[in-house]
Short mmCIF file of C-alpha atoms and ligand atoms in Angstrom, two decimals:
data_model
loop_
_atom_site.label_atom_id
_atom_site.label_comp_id
_atom_site.label_asym_id
_atom_site.label_seq_id
_atom_site.Cartn_x
_atom_site.Cartn_y
_atom_site.Cartn_z
CA MET A 256 -2.11 6.00 -30.23
CA PRO A 257 -0.27 9.34 -30.19
CA PRO A 258 3.28 9.24 -28.74
CA ALA A 259 3.92 10.40 -25.19
CA ASP A 260 4.71 14.09 -24.69
CA PRO A 261 8.53 14.31 -25.12
CA GLY A 262 8.71 16.93 -22.34
CA THR A 263 7.47 14.52 -19.65
CA PRO A 264 9.46 11.30 -19.25
CA THR A 265 7.61 8.02 -19.27
CA LEU A 266 8.18 5.37 -16.62
CA ALA A 267 10.01 3.31 -19.26
CA ALA A 268 12.36 6.24 -19.97
CA CYS A 269 12.96 6.85 -16.24
CA LEU A 270 13.80 3.18 -15.69
CA ALA A 271 16.13 3.09 -18.69
CA ARG A 272 17.89 6.26 -17.52
CA ARG A 273 18.49 4.83 -14.04
CA VAL A 274 19.73 1.53 -15.45
CA THR A 275 22.14 3.33 -17.82
CA ALA A 276 23.42 5.47 -14.93
CA GLY A 277 24.14 2.34 -12.91
CA ALA A 278 21.60 3.43 -10.27
CA LEU A 279 19.19 0.55 -10.86
CA ASP A 280 19.68 -3.17 -11.38
CA PRO A 281 18.23 -4.11 -14.80
CA GLY A 282 16.48 -7.12 -13.23
CA LEU A 283 14.69 -4.90 -10.72
CA ALA A 284 13.78 -2.48 -13.50
CA ARG A 285 12.21 -5.39 -15.37
CA VAL A 286 10.21 -6.42 -12.29
CA VAL A 287 8.89 -2.89 -11.73
CA GLU A 288 8.09 -2.52 -15.42
CA ALA A 289 6.03 -5.73 -15.20
CA LEU A 290 4.27 -4.55 -12.02
CA ALA A 291 3.38 -1.28 -13.73
CA ALA A 292 2.10 -3.11 -16.83
CA CYS A 293 -0.14 -5.27 -14.61
CA THR A 294 -1.65 -2.18 -13.01
CA GLN A 295 -2.31 -0.69 -16.44
CA ARG A 296 -4.29 -3.78 -17.40
CA ILE A 297 -6.22 -3.68 -14.13
CA SER A 298 -6.87 0.04 -14.62
CA THR A 299 -8.37 -0.60 -18.05
CA LEU A 300 -10.64 -3.27 -16.63
CA VAL A 301 -11.66 -1.17 -13.62
CA GLY A 302 -12.45 1.70 -15.98
CA ARG A 303 -15.06 -0.41 -17.75
CA GLY A 304 -17.04 -0.87 -14.54
CA GLY A 305 -20.40 -2.48 -15.15
CA LEU A 306 -19.65 -2.83 -18.88
CA SER A 307 -17.52 -5.87 -18.04
CA ASP A 308 -18.55 -8.76 -15.86
CA ILE A 309 -16.25 -7.67 -13.03
CA LEU A 310 -18.57 -6.42 -10.29
CA GLY A 311 -19.99 -8.41 -7.40
CA SER A 312 -18.87 -11.38 -5.37
CA ALA A 313 -16.77 -14.27 -6.65
CA GLY A 314 -18.65 -16.52 -4.21
CA GLN A 315 -15.50 -17.82 -2.53
CA GLN A 316 -13.23 -16.87 0.39
CA ASN A 317 -9.52 -16.16 0.55
CA VAL A 318 -7.07 -17.53 3.14
CA GLN A 319 -8.12 -14.78 5.56
CA GLY A 320 -11.75 -15.81 5.50
CA GLU A 321 -12.78 -12.73 3.48
CA THR A 322 -15.31 -13.12 0.68
CA GLN A 323 -13.51 -12.38 -2.57
CA LYS A 324 -14.98 -10.04 -5.16
CA LYS A 325 -14.74 -11.01 -8.81
CA LEU A 326 -12.26 -8.19 -9.31
CA ASP A 327 -10.03 -9.50 -6.48
CA VAL A 328 -9.74 -12.80 -8.31
CA ILE A 329 -9.32 -11.31 -11.81
CA SER A 330 -6.69 -8.79 -10.64
CA ASN A 331 -4.78 -11.50 -8.81
CA ASP A 332 -4.73 -13.65 -11.96
CA MET A 333 -3.54 -10.66 -14.01
CA MET A 334 -0.73 -9.95 -11.56
CA ILE A 335 0.44 -13.56 -11.57
CA GLU A 336 0.30 -13.79 -15.35
CA GLY A 337 2.12 -10.48 -15.81
CA LEU A 338 4.87 -11.23 -13.27
CA ALA A 339 5.52 -14.87 -14.11
CA ALA A 340 7.64 -14.15 -17.15
CA THR A 341 10.05 -11.46 -15.90
CA GLY A 342 12.81 -14.01 -15.37
CA HIS A 343 13.89 -12.11 -12.26
CA LEU A 344 11.32 -13.15 -9.68
CA ALA A 345 12.08 -16.20 -7.58
CA ALA A 346 8.55 -16.21 -6.15
CA LEU A 347 5.55 -14.05 -5.45
CA ALA A 348 3.03 -13.73 -2.63
CA SER A 349 -0.43 -12.22 -2.68
CA GLU A 350 -3.26 -11.35 -0.31
CA GLU A 351 -5.33 -13.76 -2.37
CA LEU A 352 -2.96 -16.77 -2.20
CA ASP A 353 -2.57 -19.01 0.85
CA HIS A 354 1.18 -19.47 0.27
CA HIS A 355 3.94 -18.14 -1.98
CA LEU A 356 4.04 -19.10 -5.63
CA PRO A 357 7.51 -20.16 -6.86
CA LEU A 358 8.50 -18.93 -10.33
CA PRO A 359 11.18 -20.08 -12.77
CA THR A 360 14.14 -17.66 -12.74
CA PRO A 361 16.41 -18.29 -15.74
CA SER A 362 18.72 -15.58 -14.41
CA ALA A 363 20.89 -16.73 -11.51
CA LYS A 364 21.48 -13.06 -10.64
CA SER A 365 18.91 -10.40 -9.87
CA ARG A 366 16.46 -12.58 -8.02
CA TYR A 367 13.63 -10.83 -6.26
CA LEU A 368 10.42 -11.58 -4.39
CA ALA A 369 7.23 -9.68 -5.21
CA LEU A 370 4.34 -9.25 -2.78
CA PHE A 371 1.05 -7.58 -3.57
CA ASP A 372 -2.51 -6.81 -2.65
CA PRO A 373 -3.94 -7.02 -6.17
CA LEU A 374 -7.10 -5.06 -5.41
CA ASP A 375 -7.10 -3.00 -2.24
CA GLY A 376 -10.32 -1.47 -0.97
CA SER A 377 -12.49 -4.30 -2.28
CA SER A 378 -15.62 -2.91 -0.63
CA ASN A 379 -15.34 0.13 -2.94
CA ILE A 380 -15.44 -1.88 -6.17
CA ASP A 381 -19.19 -2.00 -6.63
CA ILE A 382 -19.74 1.67 -5.76
CA ASN A 383 -17.20 3.11 -8.24
CA ALA A 384 -15.04 4.58 -5.45
CA PRO A 385 -11.20 4.64 -5.30
CA ILE A 386 -9.39 1.29 -5.22
CA GLY A 387 -5.80 0.31 -5.90
CA THR A 388 -3.02 -2.24 -6.16
CA ILE A 389 -0.21 -2.25 -3.56
CA PHE A 390 3.15 -3.92 -4.15
CA SER A 391 6.48 -4.58 -2.46
CA VAL A 392 9.73 -6.03 -3.81
CA LEU A 393 12.29 -7.78 -1.60
CA PRO A 394 15.66 -9.34 -2.43
CA ALA A 395 15.76 -13.13 -2.77
CA ALA A 396 18.65 -15.25 -1.57
CA ASP A 397 20.04 -18.03 -3.75
CA GLY A 398 18.42 -21.44 -3.59
CA ALA A 399 14.91 -22.70 -2.92
CA VAL A 400 12.36 -20.24 -1.66
CA GLY A 401 9.62 -20.90 0.92
CA ASP A 402 7.11 -18.62 2.67
CA GLU A 403 9.81 -17.83 5.24
CA ALA A 404 12.00 -16.19 2.55
CA PHE A 405 9.46 -13.35 2.44
CA LEU A 406 9.65 -12.66 6.18
CA GLN A 407 12.13 -9.80 5.92
CA PRO A 408 11.71 -6.47 7.73
CA GLY A 409 10.24 -3.70 5.60
CA ARG A 410 13.56 -1.84 5.58
CA ARG A 411 14.83 -4.47 3.16
CA GLN A 412 12.33 -3.52 0.44
CA VAL A 413 14.15 -2.53 -2.75
CA ALA A 414 11.02 -1.07 -4.32
CA ALA A 415 7.49 -0.40 -3.16
CA GLY A 416 4.46 1.41 -4.43
CA TYR A 417 0.85 1.39 -5.41
CA ALA A 418 -1.45 2.20 -8.29
CA LEU A 419 -4.51 4.27 -7.41
CA TYR A 420 -7.49 3.74 -9.71
CA GLY A 421 -9.30 7.01 -9.11
CA PRO A 422 -10.48 9.71 -11.51
CA ALA A 423 -6.91 9.35 -12.83
CA THR A 424 -4.75 6.25 -12.48
CA GLU A 425 -1.53 7.13 -10.68
CA LEU A 426 1.49 4.97 -9.93
CA VAL A 427 3.33 6.07 -6.78
CA LEU A 428 6.77 4.51 -6.55
CA THR A 429 9.86 4.48 -4.38
CA TRP A 430 13.26 2.80 -4.65
CA GLY A 431 14.20 4.10 -1.23
CA GLU A 432 15.35 7.38 -2.78
CA GLY A 433 12.26 9.58 -2.55
CA VAL A 434 8.78 9.14 -3.96
CA ASP A 435 7.75 9.70 -7.58
CA VAL A 436 4.27 9.89 -9.07
CA TYR A 437 3.47 8.69 -12.59
CA THR A 438 0.07 9.38 -14.13
CA LEU A 439 -1.35 6.99 -16.67
CA ASP A 440 -1.71 8.89 -19.93
CA ARG A 441 -4.65 7.10 -21.47
CA ALA A 442 -4.00 8.79 -24.81
CA CYS A 443 -0.69 7.00 -25.31
CA GLY A 444 -1.01 4.13 -22.81
CA GLU A 445 2.10 5.14 -20.84
CA TYR A 446 2.81 6.05 -17.22
CA THR A 447 4.26 9.56 -17.34
CA LEU A 448 6.23 11.24 -14.55
CA THR A 449 4.05 14.01 -13.10
CA ASP A 450 5.59 14.61 -9.68
CA THR A 451 8.81 13.80 -7.93
CA GLY A 452 10.22 14.06 -4.41
CA LEU A 453 6.87 14.08 -2.57
CA ARG A 454 7.06 15.62 0.92
CA VAL A 455 4.38 15.12 3.55
CA PRO A 456 3.79 18.22 5.70
CA VAL A 457 5.03 17.67 9.25
CA THR A 458 1.98 19.45 10.72
CA THR A 459 -1.58 18.52 9.87
CA SER A 460 -5.15 18.98 11.06
CA GLU A 461 -6.60 15.96 9.30
CA TYR A 462 -6.99 12.37 10.46
CA ALA A 463 -8.54 9.22 9.01
CA ILE A 464 -10.05 6.38 10.99
CA ASN A 465 -13.08 4.09 10.81
CA ALA A 466 -14.91 5.67 13.76
CA SER A 467 -17.53 2.92 13.86
CA ASN A 468 -14.89 0.87 15.72
CA GLN A 469 -14.43 3.52 18.41
CA ARG A 470 -15.79 1.44 21.28
CA PHE A 471 -13.15 -1.22 20.55
CA TRP A 472 -10.09 1.08 20.49
CA GLU A 473 -7.42 1.03 23.16
CA ALA A 474 -6.94 4.02 25.50
CA PRO A 475 -4.19 5.88 23.55
CA LEU A 476 -6.33 6.01 20.38
CA GLN A 477 -9.45 6.93 22.35
CA ARG A 478 -7.53 9.87 23.80
CA TYR A 479 -6.02 10.94 20.47
CA VAL A 480 -9.31 10.97 18.55
CA ALA A 481 -11.24 12.55 21.43
CA GLU A 482 -8.71 15.42 21.46
CA CYS A 483 -8.99 15.87 17.68
CA GLN A 484 -12.78 15.93 17.96
CA ALA A 485 -12.65 18.48 20.79
CA GLY A 486 -10.94 20.77 18.27
CA SER A 487 -10.35 24.38 19.21
CA SER A 488 -12.11 23.94 22.54
CA GLY A 489 -9.87 21.02 23.57
CA PRO A 490 -6.16 20.56 24.40
CA ARG A 491 -5.13 20.69 20.72
CA GLY A 492 -6.43 24.23 20.41
CA ARG A 493 -7.42 23.86 16.75
CA ASP A 494 -10.13 22.17 14.71
CA PHE A 495 -9.46 18.89 12.90
CA ASN A 496 -11.02 17.42 9.80
CA MET A 497 -11.78 13.70 9.27
CA ARG A 498 -11.77 11.72 6.00
CA TRP A 499 -12.26 7.98 5.42
CA ASN A 500 -12.07 6.41 1.99
CA GLY A 501 -12.47 2.76 2.94
CA SER A 502 -9.46 2.07 0.74
CA MET A 503 -5.99 2.26 2.21
CA VAL A 504 -4.61 3.33 -1.17
CA GLY A 505 -7.02 6.26 -1.35
CA ASP A 506 -6.43 7.32 2.25
CA VAL A 507 -2.63 7.01 2.14
CA HIS A 508 -2.54 8.84 -1.17
CA ARG A 509 -4.32 11.80 0.42
CA VAL A 510 -1.85 11.74 3.32
CA LEU A 511 1.14 11.65 0.96
CA ARG A 512 -0.34 14.50 -1.08
CA ARG A 513 -1.50 16.96 1.58
CA GLY A 514 -0.59 15.50 4.95
CA GLY A 515 -2.73 13.88 7.62
CA VAL A 516 -2.63 10.74 9.68
CA PHE A 517 -4.12 7.41 8.63
CA LEU A 518 -5.11 5.11 11.48
CA TYR A 519 -6.09 1.47 11.54
CA PRO A 520 -5.22 0.63 15.16
CA ARG A 521 -5.28 -2.56 17.12
CA ASP A 522 -8.70 -2.91 18.73
CA ASN A 523 -10.47 -5.44 20.90
CA LYS A 524 -13.21 -6.21 18.37
CA LEU A 525 -11.36 -9.33 17.27
CA PRO A 526 -8.62 -9.67 19.92
CA ARG A 527 -7.02 -12.54 17.97
CA LYS A 528 -6.11 -10.07 15.22
CA ALA A 529 -3.43 -7.45 15.78
CA GLY A 530 -5.19 -5.06 13.40
CA ARG A 531 -7.04 -5.07 10.09
CA LEU A 532 -4.22 -4.45 7.65
CA ARG A 533 -1.57 -6.89 6.50
CA LEU A 534 2.07 -6.12 7.22
CA MET A 535 3.79 -7.65 4.21
CA TYR A 536 1.82 -6.28 1.26
CA GLU A 537 -0.18 -3.37 2.70
CA ALA A 538 1.55 -1.77 5.67
CA ASN A 539 5.22 -2.24 4.73
CA PRO A 540 5.09 -0.79 1.20
CA MET A 541 3.04 2.17 2.47
CA ALA A 542 5.48 2.61 5.35
CA LEU A 543 8.44 2.84 2.96
CA LEU A 544 6.61 5.39 0.82
CA ALA A 545 5.72 7.39 3.94
CA GLN A 546 9.27 7.31 5.26
CA GLN A 547 10.65 8.35 1.87
CA ALA A 548 8.25 11.30 1.81
CA GLY A 549 9.34 12.50 5.26
CA ALA A 550 6.39 10.99 7.13
CA LEU A 551 6.36 8.08 9.58
CA ALA A 552 4.52 4.76 9.95
CA THR A 553 4.37 2.81 13.20
CA ASP A 554 2.25 0.19 14.92
CA GLY A 555 1.55 2.90 17.49
CA VAL A 556 5.06 2.74 18.93
CA THR A 557 7.57 0.86 16.74
CA PRO A 558 8.34 1.87 13.13
CA LEU A 559 6.67 -0.72 10.89
CA LEU A 560 9.83 -0.98 8.80
CA ASP A 561 11.67 -2.35 11.86
CA LEU A 562 9.23 -5.15 12.63
CA GLN A 563 10.44 -8.71 12.10
CA PRO A 564 7.58 -10.41 10.25
CA THR A 565 6.34 -13.75 11.51
CA GLY A 566 3.79 -14.67 8.85
CA LEU A 567 2.97 -13.93 5.21
CA HIS A 568 -0.54 -12.72 6.08
CA GLN A 569 0.31 -11.21 9.47
CA ARG A 570 -1.85 -8.27 10.53
CA VAL A 571 -0.52 -5.14 12.15
CA PRO A 572 -1.87 -1.87 13.62
CA VAL A 573 -1.08 1.10 11.38
CA VAL A 574 -0.44 4.71 12.38
CA LEU A 575 0.89 6.48 9.28
CA GLY A 576 1.32 10.09 8.38
CA SER A 577 2.55 13.52 9.32
CA LEU A 578 5.45 13.33 11.75
CA GLU A 579 4.01 15.44 14.58
CA GLU A 580 0.83 13.36 14.84
CA VAL A 581 2.52 9.94 14.61
CA GLU A 582 5.03 10.99 17.28
CA ARG A 583 2.21 12.31 19.48
CA ILE A 584 0.36 8.99 19.23
CA ALA A 585 3.57 7.14 20.18
CA ARG A 586 3.82 9.37 23.28
CA TYR A 587 0.23 8.50 24.19
CA HIS A 588 1.28 4.82 24.11
CA ALA A 589 4.22 5.38 26.46
CA PRO A 590 3.77 3.80 29.92
CA VAL A 591 2.98 6.39 32.63
P1 LIG B 736 -8.92 -5.31 1.40
O1 LIG B 736 -7.48 -5.45 1.05
O2 LIG B 736 -9.61 -6.64 1.55
O3 LIG B 736 -9.66 -4.39 0.51
O4 LIG B 736 -8.98 -4.68 2.91
C1 LIG B 736 -8.19 -3.61 3.28
C2 LIG B 736 -9.01 -2.35 3.38
C3 LIG B 736 -8.15 -1.11 3.36
O5 LIG B 736 -7.99 -0.67 2.06
C4 LIG B 736 -8.95 -0.12 4.16
O6 LIG B 736 -8.14 0.82 4.81
C5 LIG B 736 -9.67 -0.98 5.13
O7 LIG B 736 -9.69 -2.30 4.59
C6 LIG B 736 -11.08 -0.51 5.31
O8 LIG B 736 -11.62 -1.12 6.42
P2 LIG B 736 -13.11 -0.80 6.94
O9 LIG B 736 -13.97 -1.81 6.27
O10 LIG B 736 -13.02 -0.98 8.42
O11 LIG B 736 -13.45 0.59 6.55
MG1 LIG B 737 -5.93 -4.43 1.00
#
């Protein structure tokens, strides 16, 4: 393969530079390097589509009662295999595993916990539409680790990001110091820095929601969407556009890139569930990315990053995006 373009730093070079500057713990760099390598492998597989035996159902359910696709299972196995040997992870947790998986950590220092949704947007797999991998890294305390060790508020994340498998594969990453985008250069097999310091516009005229659930939404969301739909003839005084990818990675990526608000609210379709999306490995990493890009992510009222988790697979309502819209929705939730 040809070498990477020397003018555009690779992820490996960016990690090495931060480690040398003392800005990044080498153990964490190793963990992120391994996460990125896993997503490269998944990207290669996804890119083969129907040429590999990866499409369709795996014929089994995960802990959340969802039917797993073959690619959910294969991606999960790839993530576990790729992360097991870093020597810096005390344990990992996945959407596809009932409980955490402890790992051997030869290093007493630099212990971390990794959480991931190995293949987000599963319903898009068989139609060749955008899908992704979402990940979060938390610090690990000394000693034995159980599921409860993962139940740390999102503000404690030391790294978070996702890979989007779209027309291009992009890795979007934060250490809590801004958001960088790396594009997979298929010619040299390296993630290459293509954008840095993403900023989400404060004002937007675009929203994203699965409108087929409208009759189940609570009053504040009914009001918000009705006002967007009323457009220039309603109280907002301007027309809005709606987009829905069916993959959180695809929808959040659009919001990070050009602004907008992504909504998966609490509804009364399944009142037992607080929402559709999972706090620990979907909402929290996206919330850190949003916050680092100048946007905001709440459950309608409270910033997601402030929530004290109560379960590994806990679900949460998500309101994420351009500041003005997320703040407006919080006002609509305020008691009158
Ligand atoms: P998954 O992790 O099983 O793929 O489920 C999460 C996905 C999100 O990516 C997306 O925002 C949402 O589910 C789509 O839900 P819907 O089927 O209501 O469109
Ligand atoms: Mg998901």
